[in-house]
Short mmCIF file of N, CA and C in Angstrom, two decimals:
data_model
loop_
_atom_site.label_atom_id
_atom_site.label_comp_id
_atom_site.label_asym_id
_atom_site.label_seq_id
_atom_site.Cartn_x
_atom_site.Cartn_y
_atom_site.Cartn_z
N UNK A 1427 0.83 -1.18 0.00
CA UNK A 1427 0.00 0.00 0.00
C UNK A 1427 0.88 1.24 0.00
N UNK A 1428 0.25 1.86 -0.75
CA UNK A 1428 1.45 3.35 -1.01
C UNK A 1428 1.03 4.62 0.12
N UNK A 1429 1.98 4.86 1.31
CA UNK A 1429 1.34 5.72 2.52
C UNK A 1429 1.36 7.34 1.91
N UNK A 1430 1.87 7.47 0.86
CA UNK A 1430 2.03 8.75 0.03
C UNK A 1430 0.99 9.31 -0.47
N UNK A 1431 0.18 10.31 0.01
CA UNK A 1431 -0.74 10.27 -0.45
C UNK A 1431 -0.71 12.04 -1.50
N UNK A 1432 -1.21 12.06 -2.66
CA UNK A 1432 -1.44 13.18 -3.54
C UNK A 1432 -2.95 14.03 -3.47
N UNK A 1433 -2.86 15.13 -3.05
CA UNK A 1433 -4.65 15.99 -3.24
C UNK A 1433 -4.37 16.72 -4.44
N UNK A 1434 -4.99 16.84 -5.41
CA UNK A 1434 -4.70 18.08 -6.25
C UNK A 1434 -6.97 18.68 -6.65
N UNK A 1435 -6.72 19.61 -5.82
CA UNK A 1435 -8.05 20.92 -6.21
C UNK A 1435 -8.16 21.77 -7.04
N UNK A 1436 -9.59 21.80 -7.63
CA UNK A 1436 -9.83 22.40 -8.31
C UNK A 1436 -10.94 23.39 -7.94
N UNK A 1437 -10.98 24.72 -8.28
CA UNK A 1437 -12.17 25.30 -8.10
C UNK A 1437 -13.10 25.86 -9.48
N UNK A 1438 -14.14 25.16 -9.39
CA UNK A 1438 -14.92 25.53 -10.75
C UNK A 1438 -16.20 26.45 -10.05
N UNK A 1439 -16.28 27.57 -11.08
CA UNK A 1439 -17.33 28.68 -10.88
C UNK A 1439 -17.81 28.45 -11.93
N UNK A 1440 -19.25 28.73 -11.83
CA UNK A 1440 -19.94 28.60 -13.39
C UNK A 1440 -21.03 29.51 -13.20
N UNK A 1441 -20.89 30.78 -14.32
CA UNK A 1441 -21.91 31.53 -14.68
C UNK A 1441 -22.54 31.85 -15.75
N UNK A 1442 -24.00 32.12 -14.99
CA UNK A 1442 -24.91 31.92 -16.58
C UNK A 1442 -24.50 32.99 -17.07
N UNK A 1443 -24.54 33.09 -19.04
CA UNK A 1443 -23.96 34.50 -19.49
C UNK A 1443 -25.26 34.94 -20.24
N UNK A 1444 -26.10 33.52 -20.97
CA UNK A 1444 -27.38 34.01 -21.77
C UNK A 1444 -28.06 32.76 -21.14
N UNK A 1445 -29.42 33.54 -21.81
CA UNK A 1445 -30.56 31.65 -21.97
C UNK A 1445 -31.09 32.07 -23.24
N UNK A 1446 -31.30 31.34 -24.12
CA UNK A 1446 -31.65 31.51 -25.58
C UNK A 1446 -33.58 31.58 -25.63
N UNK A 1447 -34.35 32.83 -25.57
CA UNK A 1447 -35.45 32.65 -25.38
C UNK A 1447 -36.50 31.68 -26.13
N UNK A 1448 -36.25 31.20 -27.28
CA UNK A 1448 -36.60 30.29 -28.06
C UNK A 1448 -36.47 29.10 -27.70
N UNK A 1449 -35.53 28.61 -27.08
CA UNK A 1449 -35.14 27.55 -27.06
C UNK A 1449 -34.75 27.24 -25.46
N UNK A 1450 -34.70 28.33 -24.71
CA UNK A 1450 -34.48 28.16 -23.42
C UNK A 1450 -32.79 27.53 -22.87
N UNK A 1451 -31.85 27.55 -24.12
CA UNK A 1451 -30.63 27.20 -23.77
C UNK A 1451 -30.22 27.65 -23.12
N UNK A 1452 -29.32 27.34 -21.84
CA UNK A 1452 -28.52 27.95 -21.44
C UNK A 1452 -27.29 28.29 -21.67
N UNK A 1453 -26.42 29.06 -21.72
CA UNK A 1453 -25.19 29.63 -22.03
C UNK A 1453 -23.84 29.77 -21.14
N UNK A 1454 -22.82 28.96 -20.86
CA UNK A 1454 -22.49 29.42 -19.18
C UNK A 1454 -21.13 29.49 -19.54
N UNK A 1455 -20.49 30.20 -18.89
CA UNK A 1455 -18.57 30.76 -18.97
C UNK A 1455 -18.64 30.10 -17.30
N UNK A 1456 -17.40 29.30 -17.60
CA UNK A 1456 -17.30 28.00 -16.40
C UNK A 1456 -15.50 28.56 -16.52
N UNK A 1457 -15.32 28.40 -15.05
CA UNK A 1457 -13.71 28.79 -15.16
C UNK A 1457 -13.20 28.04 -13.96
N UNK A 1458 -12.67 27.12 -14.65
CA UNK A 1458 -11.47 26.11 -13.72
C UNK A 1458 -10.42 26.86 -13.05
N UNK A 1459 -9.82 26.52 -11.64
CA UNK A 1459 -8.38 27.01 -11.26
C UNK A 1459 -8.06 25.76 -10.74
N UNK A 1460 -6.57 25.37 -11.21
CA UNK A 1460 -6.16 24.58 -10.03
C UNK A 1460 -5.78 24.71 -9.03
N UNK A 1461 -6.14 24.81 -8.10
CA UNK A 1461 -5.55 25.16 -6.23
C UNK A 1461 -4.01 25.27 -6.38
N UNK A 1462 -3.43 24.05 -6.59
CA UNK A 1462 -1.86 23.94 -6.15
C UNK A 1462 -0.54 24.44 -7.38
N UNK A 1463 -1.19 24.43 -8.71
CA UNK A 1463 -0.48 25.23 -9.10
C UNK A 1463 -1.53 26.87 -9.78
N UNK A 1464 -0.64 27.47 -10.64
CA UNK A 1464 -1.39 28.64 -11.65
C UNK A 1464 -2.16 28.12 -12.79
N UNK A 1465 -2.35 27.21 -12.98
CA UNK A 1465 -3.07 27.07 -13.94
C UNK A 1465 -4.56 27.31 -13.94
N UNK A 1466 -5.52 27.95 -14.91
CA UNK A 1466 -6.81 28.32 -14.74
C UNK A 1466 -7.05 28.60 -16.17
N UNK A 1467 -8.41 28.07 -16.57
CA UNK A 1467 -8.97 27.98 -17.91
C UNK A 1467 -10.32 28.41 -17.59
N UNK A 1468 -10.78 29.02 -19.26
CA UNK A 1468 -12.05 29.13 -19.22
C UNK A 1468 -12.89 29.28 -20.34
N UNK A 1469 -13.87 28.28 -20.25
CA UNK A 1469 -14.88 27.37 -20.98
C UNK A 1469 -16.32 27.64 -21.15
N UNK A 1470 -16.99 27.02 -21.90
CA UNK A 1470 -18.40 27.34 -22.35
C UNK A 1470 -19.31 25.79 -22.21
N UNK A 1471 -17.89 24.74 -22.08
CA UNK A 1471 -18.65 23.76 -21.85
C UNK A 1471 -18.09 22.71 -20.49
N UNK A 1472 -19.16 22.22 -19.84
CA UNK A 1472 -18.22 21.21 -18.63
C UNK A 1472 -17.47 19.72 -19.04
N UNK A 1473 -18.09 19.55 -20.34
CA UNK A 1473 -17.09 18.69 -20.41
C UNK A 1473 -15.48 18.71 -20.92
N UNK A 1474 -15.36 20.37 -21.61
CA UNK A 1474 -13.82 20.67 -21.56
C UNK A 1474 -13.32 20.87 -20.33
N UNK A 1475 -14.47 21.58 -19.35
CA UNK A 1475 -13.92 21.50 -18.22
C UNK A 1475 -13.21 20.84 -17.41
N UNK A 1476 -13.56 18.99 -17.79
CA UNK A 1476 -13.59 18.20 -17.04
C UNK A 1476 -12.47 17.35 -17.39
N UNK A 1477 -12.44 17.62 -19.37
CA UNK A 1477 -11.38 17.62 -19.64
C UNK A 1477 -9.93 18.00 -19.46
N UNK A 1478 -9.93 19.65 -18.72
CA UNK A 1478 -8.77 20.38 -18.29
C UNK A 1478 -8.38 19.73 -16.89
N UNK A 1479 -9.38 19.39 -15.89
CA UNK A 1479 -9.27 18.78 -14.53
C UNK A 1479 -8.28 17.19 -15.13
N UNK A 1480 -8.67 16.53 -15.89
CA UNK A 1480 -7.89 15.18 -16.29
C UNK A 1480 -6.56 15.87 -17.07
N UNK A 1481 -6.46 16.43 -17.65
CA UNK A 1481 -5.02 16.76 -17.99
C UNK A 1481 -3.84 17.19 -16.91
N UNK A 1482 -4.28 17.81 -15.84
CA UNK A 1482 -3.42 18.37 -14.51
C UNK A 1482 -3.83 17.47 -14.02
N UNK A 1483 -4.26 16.21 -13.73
CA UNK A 1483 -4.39 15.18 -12.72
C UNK A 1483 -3.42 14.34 -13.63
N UNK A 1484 -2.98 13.85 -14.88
CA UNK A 1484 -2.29 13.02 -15.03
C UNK A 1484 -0.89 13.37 -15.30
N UNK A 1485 -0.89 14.61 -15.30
CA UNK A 1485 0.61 15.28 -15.68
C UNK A 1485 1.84 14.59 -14.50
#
């Protein structure tokens, strides 16, 4: 068992920017930071989001 243990955080904010009245879409600017280093991105969708969280977790 490995007693080493790694945390790496993220903080995601997500705000609505439109809703499309026709269609009722929502629109949202989502902005990742990683806690432990500078890195911070920002997106329109959560699954790039989620994508940027797996790229700094496997680095």
């Amino acid at each position: 068992m490995n007693d080493h243990q790694t945390i790496t955080s993220f903080v995601v904010r997500c705000a609505l920017v439109d809703v499309d009245n026709k269609t009722m879409k929502k629109q949202w600017r989502i902005k990742v930071s990683h806690v432990q280093g500078e890195d911070e991105v920002v997106v329109t969708d959560l699954d790039d989001a989620v994508e940027f969280m797996k790229r700094v977790i496997e680095e």
